[in-house]
Each structure stands twice: as structure tokens, then as C-alpha cells.
mmCIF file of C-alpha atoms and ligand atoms in Angstrom:
data_model
loop_
_atom_site.group_PDB
_atom_site.id
_atom_site.type_symbol
_atom_site.label_atom_id
_atom_site.label_comp_id
_atom_site.label_asym_id
_atom_site.label_seq_id
_atom_site.Cartn_x
_atom_site.Cartn_y
_atom_site.Cartn_z
ATOM 1 C CA MET A 26 5.660 -9.618 38.744
ATOM 2 C CA SER A 27 5.170 -12.969 37.090
ATOM 3 C CA ALA A 28 4.110 -13.383 33.444
ATOM 4 C CA LEU A 29 0.379 -13.099 32.757
ATOM 5 C CA ARG A 30 -1.344 -14.399 29.621
ATOM 6 C CA GLU A 31 -4.576 -13.586 27.778
ATOM 7 C CA LEU A 32 -6.061 -14.884 24.579
ATOM 8 C CA ALA A 33 -7.502 -12.384 22.064
ATOM 9 C CA PRO A 34 -10.185 -14.016 19.894
ATOM 10 C CA ALA A 35 -10.860 -12.758 16.340
ATOM 11 C CA LYS A 36 -14.300 -11.575 15.595
ATOM 12 C CA ILE A 37 -16.504 -12.008 12.545
ATOM 13 C CA ASN A 38 -19.474 -9.825 11.676
ATOM 14 C CA LEU A 39 -22.691 -11.807 11.063
ATOM 15 C CA GLY A 40 -24.125 -9.141 8.769
ATOM 16 C CA LEU A 41 -23.583 -5.411 8.854
ATOM 17 C CA THR A 42 -26.189 -2.728 8.172
ATOM 18 C CA LEU A 43 -24.709 0.625 7.203
ATOM 19 C CA GLY A 44 -26.342 3.873 8.253
ATOM 20 C CA PRO A 45 -25.612 7.574 7.665
ATOM 21 C CA LEU A 46 -22.546 9.452 8.866
ATOM 22 C CA ARG A 47 -22.573 10.862 12.413
ATOM 23 C CA GLU A 48 -21.280 14.229 13.334
ATOM 24 C CA ASP A 49 -17.947 12.748 14.524
ATOM 25 C CA GLY A 50 -17.373 11.485 10.947
ATOM 26 C CA ARG A 51 -18.049 7.812 11.825
ATOM 27 C CA HIS A 52 -20.901 5.828 10.209
ATOM 28 C CA ARG A 53 -23.779 4.533 12.160
ATOM 29 C CA LEU A 54 -24.075 0.812 11.798
ATOM 30 C CA VAL A 55 -25.786 -2.302 13.244
ATOM 31 C CA THR A 56 -23.863 -5.514 13.314
ATOM 32 C CA VAL A 57 -23.686 -8.862 15.145
ATOM 33 C CA MET A 58 -20.139 -9.306 16.495
ATOM 34 C CA GLN A 59 -19.276 -12.915 17.022
ATOM 35 C CA PRO A 60 -15.912 -13.972 18.517
ATOM 36 C CA VAL A 61 -14.418 -17.042 16.909
ATOM 37 C CA ALA A 62 -11.844 -19.519 18.255
ATOM 38 C CA LEU A 63 -8.895 -18.057 16.355
ATOM 39 C CA CYS A 64 -6.894 -16.266 18.875
ATOM 40 C CA ASP A 65 -3.805 -14.134 19.182
ATOM 41 C CA SER A 66 -1.920 -14.777 22.462
ATOM 42 C CA LEU A 67 -0.585 -12.001 24.648
ATOM 43 C CA GLU A 68 1.919 -12.260 27.426
ATOM 44 C CA LEU A 69 2.686 -9.420 29.866
ATOM 45 C CA LEU A 70 6.092 -9.454 31.580
ATOM 46 C CA PRO A 71 8.150 -6.900 33.487
ATOM 47 C CA ALA A 72 10.153 -4.707 30.987
ATOM 48 C CA GLU A 73 13.753 -5.712 30.560
ATOM 49 C CA LEU A 74 16.322 -4.068 32.825
ATOM 50 C CA GLY A 75 17.476 -0.762 31.410
ATOM 51 C CA SER A 76 14.353 -0.414 29.248
ATOM 52 C CA SER A 77 13.146 3.168 28.949
ATOM 53 C CA GLY A 78 9.411 2.390 29.204
ATOM 54 C CA ASP A 79 6.563 0.137 28.204
ATOM 55 C CA ARG A 80 7.183 -1.954 25.096
ATOM 56 C CA THR A 81 5.110 -4.108 22.674
ATOM 57 C CA ILE A 82 6.679 -6.865 20.654
ATOM 58 C CA CYS A 83 4.445 -8.046 17.815
ATOM 59 C CA PRO A 84 6.211 -9.894 14.952
ATOM 60 C CA GLY A 85 4.392 -9.460 11.690
ATOM 61 C CA VAL A 86 2.876 -6.035 12.415
ATOM 62 C CA GLU A 87 4.786 -2.918 11.316
ATOM 63 C CA GLY A 88 4.405 0.569 12.759
ATOM 64 C CA GLU A 89 2.752 1.711 15.955
ATOM 65 C CA ASN A 90 0.848 -1.043 17.662
ATOM 66 C CA LEU A 91 -2.644 -0.498 19.049
ATOM 67 C CA VAL A 92 -1.420 -2.316 22.195
ATOM 68 C CA ASP A 93 1.119 0.501 22.778
ATOM 69 C CA LYS A 94 -1.839 2.953 22.640
ATOM 70 C CA ALA A 95 -3.833 0.718 25.067
ATOM 71 C CA VAL A 96 -1.018 0.752 27.614
ATOM 72 C CA ALA A 97 -0.530 4.565 27.336
ATOM 73 C CA GLY A 98 -4.258 5.140 27.469
ATOM 74 C CA PHE A 99 -4.681 2.858 30.490
ATOM 75 C CA ARG A 100 -1.822 4.597 32.391
ATOM 76 C CA GLU A 101 -3.223 8.031 31.608
ATOM 77 C CA ALA A 102 -6.840 7.235 32.539
ATOM 78 C CA SER A 103 -6.052 5.284 35.715
ATOM 79 C CA GLY A 104 -2.955 7.142 36.936
ATOM 80 C CA TRP A 105 -1.334 3.699 37.423
ATOM 81 C CA ARG A 106 2.416 4.069 38.031
ATOM 82 C CA GLY A 107 3.408 0.450 38.058
ATOM 83 C CA ALA A 108 6.839 -0.603 36.694
ATOM 84 C CA ALA A 109 7.308 -0.657 32.953
ATOM 85 C CA VAL A 110 5.799 -3.657 31.131
ATOM 86 C CA GLN A 111 6.595 -5.588 28.006
ATOM 87 C CA ILE A 112 3.639 -7.223 26.060
ATOM 88 C CA GLU A 113 4.571 -9.892 23.627
ATOM 89 C CA ILE A 114 1.987 -10.850 21.000
ATOM 90 C CA GLU A 115 1.837 -14.015 19.055
ATOM 91 C CA LYS A 116 -0.328 -13.261 16.007
ATOM 92 C CA LYS A 117 -2.642 -15.903 14.578
ATOM 93 C CA ILE A 118 -5.411 -13.527 13.388
ATOM 94 C CA PRO A 119 -4.713 -12.344 9.792
ATOM 95 C CA VAL A 120 -3.709 -8.670 9.770
ATOM 96 C CA ALA A 121 -5.961 -6.038 8.063
ATOM 97 C CA ALA A 122 -8.433 -8.750 7.286
ATOM 98 C CA GLY A 123 -11.647 -7.299 8.843
ATOM 99 C CA MET A 124 -11.281 -9.726 11.790
ATOM 100 C CA ALA A 125 -10.480 -7.034 14.354
ATOM 101 C CA GLY A 126 -7.086 -8.472 15.200
ATOM 102 C CA GLY A 127 -5.630 -5.154 16.468
ATOM 103 C CA SER A 128 -8.801 -4.393 18.446
ATOM 104 C CA ALA A 129 -8.762 -7.919 19.944
ATOM 105 C CA ASP A 130 -5.147 -7.434 21.042
ATOM 106 C CA ALA A 131 -5.939 -4.063 22.535
ATOM 107 C CA GLY A 132 -8.890 -5.552 24.512
ATOM 108 C CA ALA A 133 -6.756 -8.402 25.800
ATOM 109 C CA ALA A 134 -3.972 -5.885 26.715
ATOM 110 C CA LEU A 135 -6.513 -3.980 28.792
ATOM 111 C CA ARG A 136 -7.532 -7.184 30.566
ATOM 112 C CA LEU A 137 -3.792 -7.896 31.361
ATOM 113 C CA LEU A 138 -3.303 -4.328 32.604
ATOM 114 C CA SER A 139 -6.379 -4.584 34.830
ATOM 115 C CA ARG A 140 -4.980 -7.826 36.381
ATOM 116 C CA VAL A 141 -1.458 -6.591 36.881
ATOM 117 C CA SER A 142 -2.534 -3.221 38.360
ATOM 118 C CA GLY A 143 -5.522 -4.544 40.373
ATOM 119 C CA ILE A 144 -7.603 -1.814 38.737
ATOM 120 C CA ALA A 145 -10.933 -3.461 37.693
ATOM 121 C CA ASP A 146 -12.944 -0.354 37.070
ATOM 122 C CA GLU A 147 -15.162 -1.480 34.129
ATOM 123 C CA GLU A 148 -16.200 2.069 33.190
ATOM 124 C CA LEU A 149 -12.580 3.220 33.049
ATOM 125 C CA LEU A 150 -11.578 0.257 30.922
ATOM 126 C CA MET A 151 -14.473 0.875 28.624
ATOM 127 C CA ALA A 152 -13.675 4.569 28.247
ATOM 128 C CA VAL A 153 -10.077 3.701 27.305
ATOM 129 C CA ALA A 154 -11.369 1.070 24.858
ATOM 130 C CA ARG A 155 -13.684 3.574 23.224
ATOM 131 C CA GLU A 156 -10.821 6.021 22.650
ATOM 132 C CA LEU A 157 -8.834 3.289 20.931
ATOM 133 C CA GLY A 158 -11.452 2.548 18.234
ATOM 134 C CA ALA A 159 -15.010 1.534 17.574
ATOM 135 C CA ASP A 160 -14.189 -2.244 17.531
ATOM 136 C CA VAL A 161 -12.306 -2.247 20.877
ATOM 137 C CA PRO A 162 -15.205 -2.054 23.409
ATOM 138 C CA GLY A 163 -16.544 -5.282 22.031
ATOM 139 C CA GLN A 164 -13.154 -6.911 22.609
ATOM 140 C CA LEU A 165 -12.893 -5.925 26.205
ATOM 141 C CA GLN A 166 -15.105 -8.894 27.326
ATOM 142 C CA PRO A 167 -15.536 -10.790 24.025
ATOM 143 C CA ARG A 168 -18.902 -12.473 23.563
ATOM 144 C CA ARG A 169 -21.734 -12.244 21.054
ATOM 145 C CA TYR A 170 -22.986 -8.667 20.892
ATOM 146 C CA LEU A 171 -25.325 -6.656 18.804
ATOM 147 C CA ALA A 172 -23.261 -3.499 18.146
ATOM 148 C CA SER A 173 -24.771 -0.204 17.160
ATOM 149 C CA GLY A 174 -23.679 3.421 17.215
ATOM 150 C CA ALA A 175 -20.385 3.264 15.281
ATOM 151 C CA GLY A 176 -19.905 -0.196 16.749
ATOM 152 C CA GLU A 177 -19.149 0.874 20.300
ATOM 153 C CA GLU A 178 -22.737 0.527 21.699
ATOM 154 C CA LEU A 179 -23.016 -3.016 22.810
ATOM 155 C CA ARG A 180 -26.001 -5.144 23.676
ATOM 156 C CA ALA A 181 -25.132 -8.735 24.862
ATOM 157 C CA LEU A 182 -26.951 -11.366 22.920
ATOM 158 C CA PRO A 183 -27.533 -14.967 24.033
ATOM 159 C CA GLU A 184 -24.587 -17.166 23.022
ATOM 160 C CA ALA A 185 -25.130 -19.088 19.781
ATOM 161 C CA ALA A 186 -25.744 -22.762 19.232
ATOM 162 C CA PRO A 187 -22.530 -24.288 17.787
ATOM 163 C CA PHE A 188 -21.922 -23.674 14.088
ATOM 164 C CA GLY A 189 -19.003 -23.752 11.644
ATOM 165 C CA VAL A 190 -17.338 -20.823 9.892
ATOM 166 C CA LEU A 191 -15.154 -21.209 6.775
ATOM 167 C CA VAL A 192 -12.692 -18.287 6.743
ATOM 168 C CA VAL A 193 -11.176 -17.451 3.375
ATOM 169 C CA PRO A 194 -8.306 -14.943 3.909
ATOM 170 C CA SER A 195 -6.960 -12.714 1.070
ATOM 171 C CA ASP A 196 -3.315 -12.237 0.159
ATOM 172 C CA HIS A 197 -3.698 -8.573 0.522
ATOM 173 C CA GLY A 198 -5.357 -6.182 3.104
ATOM 174 C CA LEU A 199 -8.131 -3.615 2.561
ATOM 175 C CA SER A 200 -8.107 -0.393 4.534
ATOM 176 C CA THR A 201 -11.289 -0.062 6.606
ATOM 177 C CA ALA A 202 -11.323 3.741 5.831
ATOM 178 C CA ASP A 203 -11.088 3.019 2.071
ATOM 179 C CA VAL A 204 -14.013 0.665 2.206
ATOM 180 C CA PHE A 205 -16.220 3.091 4.098
ATOM 181 C CA ASN A 206 -15.265 5.853 1.655
ATOM 182 C CA GLU A 207 -16.142 3.655 -1.294
ATOM 183 C CA ALA A 208 -19.489 2.801 0.437
ATOM 184 C CA ASP A 209 -20.173 6.576 0.548
ATOM 185 C CA ARG A 210 -19.187 6.965 -3.092
ATOM 186 C CA LEU A 211 -21.607 4.159 -3.999
ATOM 187 C CA GLY A 212 -24.326 5.601 -1.745
ATOM 188 C CA LEU A 213 -24.803 2.377 0.265
ATOM 189 C CA ALA A 214 -25.906 3.921 3.540
ATOM 190 C CA ARG A 215 -29.453 3.232 4.763
ATOM 191 C CA SER A 216 -31.744 5.550 6.690
ATOM 192 C CA ILE A 217 -31.816 5.644 10.520
ATOM 193 C CA ALA A 218 -35.336 4.135 10.387
ATOM 194 C CA GLU A 219 -34.149 1.236 8.398
ATOM 195 C CA LEU A 220 -31.174 0.753 10.762
ATOM 196 C CA GLU A 221 -33.529 0.675 13.760
ATOM 197 C CA SER A 222 -35.899 -1.825 12.230
ATOM 198 C CA ARG A 223 -32.988 -4.034 11.295
ATOM 199 C CA GLN A 224 -31.720 -3.821 14.819
ATOM 200 C CA ALA A 225 -35.070 -4.962 16.265
ATOM 201 C CA GLU A 226 -35.310 -7.794 13.712
ATOM 202 C CA LEU A 227 -31.864 -9.076 14.541
ATOM 203 C CA VAL A 228 -32.477 -8.997 18.305
ATOM 204 C CA GLY A 229 -35.756 -10.987 17.756
ATOM 205 C CA ALA A 230 -34.076 -13.540 15.386
ATOM 206 C CA LEU A 231 -31.238 -14.233 17.767
ATOM 207 C CA ALA A 232 -33.056 -14.000 21.131
ATOM 208 C CA ALA A 233 -33.247 -17.818 21.481
ATOM 209 C CA GLY A 234 -29.585 -18.456 20.614
ATOM 210 C CA ALA A 235 -29.949 -19.322 16.975
ATOM 211 C CA ALA A 236 -26.562 -19.896 15.280
ATOM 212 C CA PHE A 237 -27.224 -17.006 12.851
ATOM 213 C CA ALA A 238 -30.058 -14.881 11.567
ATOM 214 C CA PRO A 239 -32.143 -15.765 8.476
ATOM 215 C CA ARG A 240 -30.572 -14.981 5.109
ATOM 216 C CA GLU A 241 -32.355 -11.723 4.582
ATOM 217 C CA LEU A 242 -30.861 -10.224 7.761
ATOM 218 C CA LEU A 243 -27.405 -11.656 7.158
ATOM 219 C CA ILE A 244 -26.359 -9.023 4.658
ATOM 220 C CA ASN A 245 -23.196 -6.975 4.837
ATOM 221 C CA ASP A 246 -23.874 -3.544 3.372
ATOM 222 C CA LEU A 247 -20.108 -2.931 2.968
ATOM 223 C CA GLU A 248 -19.791 -5.902 0.594
ATOM 224 C CA PRO A 249 -20.419 -4.038 -2.661
ATOM 225 C CA ALA A 250 -17.752 -1.453 -1.550
ATOM 226 C CA ALA A 251 -15.195 -4.168 -0.737
ATOM 227 C CA VAL A 252 -15.982 -5.950 -4.046
ATOM 228 C CA SER A 253 -15.646 -2.632 -5.908
ATOM 229 C CA LEU A 254 -12.096 -2.172 -4.525
ATOM 230 C CA ALA A 255 -11.138 -5.841 -4.840
ATOM 231 C CA PRO A 256 -13.244 -7.334 -7.656
ATOM 232 C CA GLU A 257 -11.814 -10.846 -7.161
ATOM 233 C CA LEU A 258 -13.905 -11.035 -4.058
ATOM 234 C CA ALA A 259 -16.992 -11.696 -6.181
ATOM 235 C CA TRP A 260 -15.363 -14.880 -7.407
ATOM 236 C CA THR A 261 -14.290 -15.861 -3.860
ATOM 237 C CA LEU A 262 -17.965 -15.473 -2.688
ATOM 238 C CA ASP A 263 -19.125 -17.696 -5.521
ATOM 239 C CA GLU A 264 -16.477 -20.315 -4.573
ATOM 240 C CA VAL A 265 -17.661 -20.319 -0.930
ATOM 241 C CA ARG A 266 -21.271 -20.725 -2.002
ATOM 242 C CA SER A 267 -20.326 -23.578 -4.301
ATOM 243 C CA ALA A 268 -18.502 -25.261 -1.405
ATOM 244 C CA GLY A 269 -21.848 -25.549 0.402
ATOM 245 C CA ALA A 270 -22.019 -22.512 2.618
ATOM 246 C CA GLU A 271 -25.584 -21.600 3.850
ATOM 247 C CA GLN A 272 -24.460 -17.996 3.450
ATOM 248 C CA ALA A 273 -21.284 -16.418 2.031
ATOM 249 C CA LEU A 274 -20.339 -12.838 2.982
ATOM 250 C CA VAL A 275 -17.520 -10.402 3.255
ATOM 251 C CA CYS A 276 -16.391 -10.166 6.836
ATOM 252 C CA GLY A 277 -16.660 -6.586 8.183
ATOM 253 C CA SER A 278 -14.765 -4.343 5.763
ATOM 254 C CA GLY A 279 -13.068 -7.293 4.170
ATOM 255 C CA PRO A 280 -11.193 -8.621 2.321
ATOM 256 C CA THR A 281 -11.714 -11.839 4.304
ATOM 257 C CA VAL A 282 -14.732 -13.796 3.098
ATOM 258 C CA ILE A 283 -16.604 -16.107 5.460
ATOM 259 C CA GLY A 284 -19.000 -18.974 4.799
ATOM 260 C CA LEU A 285 -21.517 -20.166 7.433
ATOM 261 C CA PHE A 286 -22.218 -23.818 7.961
ATOM 262 C CA GLY A 287 -24.538 -25.760 10.320
ATOM 263 C CA ASP A 288 -21.476 -27.408 11.959
ATOM 264 C CA LEU A 289 -17.700 -27.348 12.133
ATOM 265 C CA ASP A 290 -17.381 -30.521 10.026
ATOM 266 C CA GLY A 291 -19.197 -28.816 7.093
ATOM 267 C CA ALA A 292 -16.782 -25.846 7.287
ATOM 268 C CA ARG A 293 -13.787 -28.193 7.519
ATOM 269 C CA GLY A 294 -14.985 -29.999 4.395
ATOM 270 C CA ALA A 295 -15.299 -26.704 2.523
ATOM 271 C CA ALA A 296 -11.755 -25.631 3.707
ATOM 272 C CA LEU A 297 -10.451 -28.901 2.217
ATOM 273 C CA ALA A 298 -12.323 -28.408 -1.039
ATOM 274 C CA LEU A 299 -10.739 -24.903 -1.329
ATOM 275 C CA SER A 300 -7.313 -25.886 -0.165
ATOM 276 C CA GLY A 301 -5.684 -24.959 -3.424
ATOM 277 C CA ARG A 302 -6.089 -21.316 -2.553
ATOM 278 C CA ALA A 303 -3.282 -19.221 -0.990
ATOM 279 C CA PRO A 304 -3.467 -18.203 1.801
ATOM 280 C CA ALA A 305 -5.267 -21.387 2.798
ATOM 281 C CA PRO A 306 -8.890 -21.190 3.929
ATOM 282 C CA PHE A 307 -9.562 -22.719 7.317
ATOM 283 C CA ALA A 308 -12.503 -23.626 9.645
ATOM 284 C CA VAL A 309 -13.295 -22.187 13.013
ATOM 285 C CA GLU A 310 -16.077 -22.467 15.628
ATOM 286 C CA PRO A 311 -17.627 -19.678 17.704
ATOM 287 C CA TRP A 312 -15.579 -18.774 20.802
ATOM 288 C CA TYR A 313 -17.610 -18.910 24.014
ATOM 289 C CA PRO A 314 -16.679 -16.719 26.990
ATOM 290 C CA THR A 315 -17.072 -19.479 29.540
ATOM 291 C CA VAL A 316 -14.934 -22.005 27.689
ATOM 292 C CA MET A 317 -11.404 -20.668 27.403
ATOM 293 C CA PRO A 318 -9.692 -22.520 24.444
ATOM 294 C CA ASP A 319 -6.126 -23.666 25.122
ATOM 295 C CA ALA A 320 -3.717 -21.046 23.915
ATOM 296 C CA ASN A 321 -1.750 -23.667 22.035
ATOM 297 C CA THR A 322 -4.626 -25.366 20.267
ATOM 298 C CA GLU A 323 -7.005 -22.488 19.898
ATOM 299 C CA GLY A 324 -9.264 -24.300 17.451
ATOM 300 C CA ALA A 325 -8.306 -23.071 13.983
ATOM 301 C CA SER A 326 -8.234 -26.157 11.824
ATOM 302 C CA ALA A 327 -8.385 -26.888 8.115
HETATM 303 P P1 ATP B 22 -10.172 -2.710 11.725
HETATM 304 O O1 ATP B 22 -10.253 -2.971 13.209
HETATM 305 O O2 ATP B 22 -9.693 -1.293 11.453
HETATM 306 O O3 ATP B 22 -11.422 -3.152 10.947
HETATM 307 P P2 ATP B 22 -8.907 -5.030 10.724
HETATM 308 O O4 ATP B 22 -9.610 -5.891 11.648
HETATM 309 O O5 ATP B 22 -9.230 -5.170 9.287
HETATM 310 O O6 ATP B 22 -9.022 -3.550 11.219
HETATM 311 P P3 ATP B 22 -6.362 -5.315 11.914
HETATM 312 O O7 ATP B 22 -5.701 -6.654 11.871
HETATM 313 O O8 ATP B 22 -6.804 -4.849 13.244
HETATM 314 O O9 ATP B 22 -7.366 -5.269 10.792
HETATM 315 O O10 ATP B 22 -5.197 -4.296 11.272
HETATM 316 C C1 ATP B 22 -5.419 -2.996 10.928
HETATM 317 C C2 ATP B 22 -4.155 -2.194 10.979
HETATM 318 O O11 ATP B 22 -3.885 -2.029 12.354
HETATM 319 C C3 ATP B 22 -2.953 -2.956 10.359
HETATM 320 O O12 ATP B 22 -2.586 -2.406 9.090
HETATM 321 C C4 ATP B 22 -1.868 -2.816 11.379
HETATM 322 O O13 ATP B 22 -0.786 -2.075 10.871
HETATM 323 C C5 ATP B 22 -2.447 -2.000 12.552
HETATM 324 N N1 ATP B 22 -2.159 -2.655 13.896
HETATM 325 C C6 ATP B 22 -1.828 -2.012 14.943
HETATM 326 N N2 ATP B 22 -1.729 -2.905 16.006
HETATM 327 C C7 ATP B 22 -2.039 -4.109 15.513
HETATM 328 C C8 ATP B 22 -2.101 -5.412 16.113
HETATM 329 N N3 ATP B 22 -1.813 -5.622 17.419
HETATM 330 N N4 ATP B 22 -2.474 -6.444 15.311
HETATM 331 C C9 ATP B 22 -2.784 -6.200 14.013
HETATM 332 N N5 ATP B 22 -2.698 -5.049 13.410
HETATM 333 C C10 ATP B 22 -2.328 -3.954 14.142
#
């Protein structure tokens, strides 16, 4: 078996509408998932001689890796008995930042396993992805999606016209579960009727490939919860607006803040203007499924 490689693009949420809790304890939501050209890189190799089983190497991430679960889930669902594999991950996506880094890696790992095993059963891969987490199905074949349900029901949207994204990472993570719990405490969830009308409005606004929806639809309902847990985010949002962003919002459950610009140069200029911050802000473009960025120059630039 020779080494196989896959890129795992980060995602941003272009708005997120929060709905009520479902019976399975997850929240309903509607969000536009947009992959961006900031990619982890995964390599699948035969496991080392004497190794007792599959193994993931992921410097910078402590504890059980979602990729371990992806490999175990794939073997169980498919019955694949191929030789033990080692997956090495080079992280570029900030961890616990609301950019779905773990989910992106799990999606890329499933693509690698599909290639090495010759098992290309899309339904099986999707079922394994769903078991791994609500953000993983959208990372199986990354592209622009309107996600509903708890994030696992995907409707492909036309790819976007190019635009620029300023990404302002934080020096600490926020737990997704904590942010949803805080949203409940603050009573931020909307009704199912509001969720459905927002979904229809977003599909209409993005049907012709607009870069992003109008301001009134580009709202992240989780933002007040993230700001409540990390009040300095309010200041960061102001800084991003002052740097010229057409819209500034918390990305997913945060704490990363994003600013949207008409083009990459605008986002680059803003990254320079905010370069005194640590960790340093950077600029990215959307990631397009037909154009694979080179793994060594995946497009993140200040
Ligand atoms: P979520 O998908 O829950 O919104 P996130 O996008 O904010 O999460 P991730 O970078 O996926 O953030 O990390 C969430 C947690 O998942 C981390 O605390 C980390 O310990 C764990 N994790 C497991 N596997 C990975 C991985 N391959 N990359 C990053 N984090 C991972």
C-alpha cells in the first residue's frame, strides 16, 4: 500500500439560525457551511511493523482523536479487514475554534479509507459520518451547503463568487456544548416556523451564487452566548468592523471571529491592520471542490 493524501478544509458558518431542542438532545439549526482554503493535511500509510492496530498521529491535539473513531466506525460499518493503517495529520486549522477542524479531519479520513479499501458506498460513508458528529457529514464531500436538522441534513448550494474572509482566532477555545447550553440559558432559540422561513430566505438569496447573504440573514444566533462566555469577543467584533468588514460575526460556536470582505485583498489588508493581535489574524478565500489547493500552499495568508 502506498501513502495516500487528502486535504481537509476548515469550514466557516455564514450565519446560524438556532431552533429548539430535538428529542435526541441536539438543537435544530439552519446554517450555511462554507469550506475555506485553510486545510489540514492527512496521510494514510501502512501501520508500522509490530503495531497492534490502527493509529492516528496528530501533533497539537490531546486525547482521543476523531480520526480514530472514523477508522473504527468505518471498519465496523463496512466489515473491511484490510491491514492496520496509520493516519498522520498536519494541523493548520485552529483547534476548538468553531472551524470544524476535527470534523474536517474525520471527513478526510473517511475519503482516505474509501480509497484504500475500494469501498465507495456513499450511504455507508454518510452513515458513519453522521455517527461521528453533526458537522462531519458536511465534511465528507466539502462544498457550500445549507445545513439543517442538527447540521447533518445537507442541501448543496451553488458555489460562491470569490470573496475574502478575515479569520481572527482566539488564544483559548470555547466548548461547543458550553455555548449551546449558554444559548439555552439566554433563551436564544427561535421557533420552527422562523427556522423554516430563514431556510427558504437563505436558499433564495444564495441561489445565483452570491458570495454571501444580505446582512439581515447573516446573523449567528449563537453569538450572544459566545460573547456571554467570552466577553472580549464583543471588542474583537468591533475591531473587525472597524477594519472594514462588510459583516463581522462569531464563527459557529466561536471563539473565532470572521470578517467578510468583497475580495481577498480586502481581507488581507484587514489582517495586516490587526497584525498586533496574538494569535495573528489571517485572510482566506473560499475553497472550491473542483480546484484542489496545493497541500503545501493551501491559501492561508496574512
Ligand atoms: P466542533 O466541531 O465541536 O464545533 P470545533 O470546530 O470548535 O468543534 P475542533 O478543532 O474540531 O473544534 O476541536 C474540538 C475538540 O475535538 C478539541 O478539543 C479536540 O480535543 C478534539 N479533537 C479530536 N480530534 C481532533 C482533530 N483531528 N482535530 C482537532 N480537534 C480534535
